[in-house]
Amino acid sequence: MTTTEETPRLPFARANALAIAPDYEVLRQQAPVTRVLTPAGDPAWLVTSYEEAKEVFRDRRFGRSHPAPEQASRISYAAVQDGPSGDFETEEHVHKRMRRMLAPAFSAPRMRALGDRIAELTDRCLDDLEAARGDGPVDLTDFLAFPLPVLVICELLGVPYADREHFRGLSERIAVMDGGEDAQAAMAEFMAYMTKLADAKRADPQPDVISDMVAVQADDPTFTDEDLARMGAGLLFAGHETTSTRIAMGTLFLLTDTARRDRFAADPDGEVNQTVEEILRLTATSGTGLLRYAHEDVEIGGVRIMRGDAVLISSDAANRDAAVFADPDGFDPDRTPNVHLAFGTGAHVCIGANLARTELRTVFPKLFRRFPGLRLAVGIDEIPIRTNRVAGGVERVPVEW
């Protein structure tokens, strides 16, 4: 644990891609909410316990905006999750508008309807994975974990798949935690891309989310082109980055224990729902947590958090809280109930949760039916962790079969 004047600084080091840093448990034993320094070196509160994490998620006195943005603690030098976002006076109104606008597109019925298409896209990716097999290992990230979520989110939003390498590069750059000016330049380019796409949808509307957002503008002049571009870029980034990470990490969890892999491969349809929930619970991200700012003085976990203070909710730590989860570091697909906070909870629960679950529940059965003997080509300690990215994850997943 790196310290400055006794205050631990994020991110903490972890042993391998499947572990989380032991520092979280140490801090949780001291108090559920503790002082830390962000990767940028500014002060913040870190929430490591399940109950307090749930409380902050649900408490409307916390938000993503800040009453005095120029005074806010900076989290990193990326262009996402770096500091306050949105307007303090209008955040709640804007959030409700966003949920109303996007709810139909991300609803459970819409996801079920999309299921057959996701299955087709998965088969296409698995065909490419099989075709890439040569004398050496194949990187599952290049052929499945990255392209599948991109195909799906492109289809849902109405983004041309042909542009995937362009926005892959932009996504990489905006999420580098010490990206600085380059990250901001990439975000500006990302928003310009979304503005151009919105113009195309305005001229020729399609049954997709970008067209839906353009239609809202016609009735709500307060929903500006900049709002649309920022929201579109955010959806495109979150829609592929987080699911891509979980496909890669879920494969690692299943392949690092042969008995676990064989159990799943023997009955993928029967095992998939609970296995996916356990993958969601255990997948560790980059280690900064989800950012909120206190909009007024609040007491959480016996700690007085002052108006304007930054609060980082570590879902990774909360999902391994022994007060809630027996054998919290163990992978147990029979865990019932599995009340993890991978998608948050409350009014700000991740709107893409249904989409992510649909993708994950499709991809793992198909992967292990096609390749029941799939195995890692290297040891887990040789899988490089992406420590400097907002969404975390791993650089590659080399596999053989």
PDB file of C-alpha atoms in Angstrom, residues 1-3 6-10 12-13 20-36 46-49 314 316-318 320-322 328-329:
ATOM      1  CA  MET A   1       0.000   0.000   0.000  1.00  0.00           C
ATOM      2  CA  THR A   2       1.584   3.256  -1.130  1.00  0.00           C
ATOM      3  CA  THR A   3       1.140   5.997   1.442  1.00  0.00           C
ATOM      4  CA  GLU A   6      -0.092   7.594   6.294  1.00  0.00           C
ATOM      5  CA  THR A   7      -2.967   7.894   3.768  1.00  0.00           C
ATOM      6  CA  PRO A   8      -3.211   4.957   1.330  1.00  0.00           C
ATOM      7  CA  ARG A   9      -3.221   5.855  -2.341  1.00  0.00           C
ATOM      8  CA  LEU A  10      -5.202   4.150  -5.088  1.00  0.00           C
ATOM      9  CA  PHE A  12      -3.685  -0.834  -4.848  1.00  0.00           C
ATOM     10  CA  ALA A  13      -1.520  -3.659  -6.187  1.00  0.00           C
ATOM     11  CA  ILE A  20      -8.330  -7.988  -5.533  1.00  0.00           C
ATOM     12  CA  ALA A  21      -5.811  -6.122  -3.431  1.00  0.00           C
ATOM     13  CA  PRO A  22      -5.628  -7.296   0.217  1.00  0.00           C
ATOM     14  CA  ASP A  23      -5.596  -3.606   1.202  1.00  0.00           C
ATOM     15  CA  TYR A  24      -9.390  -3.474   0.850  1.00  0.00           C
ATOM     16  CA  GLU A  25      -9.920  -6.046   3.572  1.00  0.00           C
ATOM     17  CA  VAL A  26      -7.386  -4.287   5.807  1.00  0.00           C
ATOM     18  CA  LEU A  27      -9.218  -0.982   5.378  1.00  0.00           C
ATOM     19  CA  ARG A  28     -12.664  -2.546   5.853  1.00  0.00           C
ATOM     20  CA  GLN A  29     -11.566  -4.024   9.181  1.00  0.00           C
ATOM     21  CA  GLN A  30     -10.544  -0.525  10.284  1.00  0.00           C
ATOM     22  CA  ALA A  31     -13.777   1.165   9.151  1.00  0.00           C
ATOM     23  CA  PRO A  32     -16.339   0.788   6.327  1.00  0.00           C
ATOM     24  CA  VAL A  33     -15.469   4.265   5.011  1.00  0.00           C
ATOM     25  CA  THR A  34     -11.839   5.418   5.091  1.00  0.00           C
ATOM     26  CA  ARG A  35      -9.670   8.260   3.808  1.00  0.00           C
ATOM     27  CA  VAL A  36      -7.563   7.587   0.720  1.00  0.00           C
ATOM     28  CA  LEU A  46     -13.267   4.948  -0.007  1.00  0.00           C
ATOM     29  CA  VAL A  47     -16.276   2.744   0.755  1.00  0.00           C
ATOM     30  CA  THR A  48     -15.265  -0.915   1.118  1.00  0.00           C
ATOM     31  CA  SER A  49     -18.185  -2.522   2.979  1.00  0.00           C
ATOM     32  CA  SER A 314     -15.525   0.017  -4.328  1.00  0.00           C
ATOM     33  CA  ASP A 316     -15.020  -4.920  -5.940  1.00  0.00           C
ATOM     34  CA  ALA A 317     -14.478  -4.771  -2.178  1.00  0.00           C
ATOM     35  CA  ALA A 318     -18.184  -4.705  -1.296  1.00  0.00           C
ATOM     36  CA  ARG A 320     -16.151  -9.658  -1.285  1.00  0.00           C
ATOM     37  CA  ASP A 321     -17.435  -8.519   2.101  1.00  0.00           C
ATOM     38  CA  ALA A 322     -17.458 -11.580   4.404  1.00  0.00           C
ATOM     39  CA  PRO A 328     -16.071 -14.216  -0.303  1.00  0.00           C
ATOM     40  CA  ASP A 329     -12.986 -14.879  -2.449  1.00  0.00           C
TER      41      ASP A 329
END
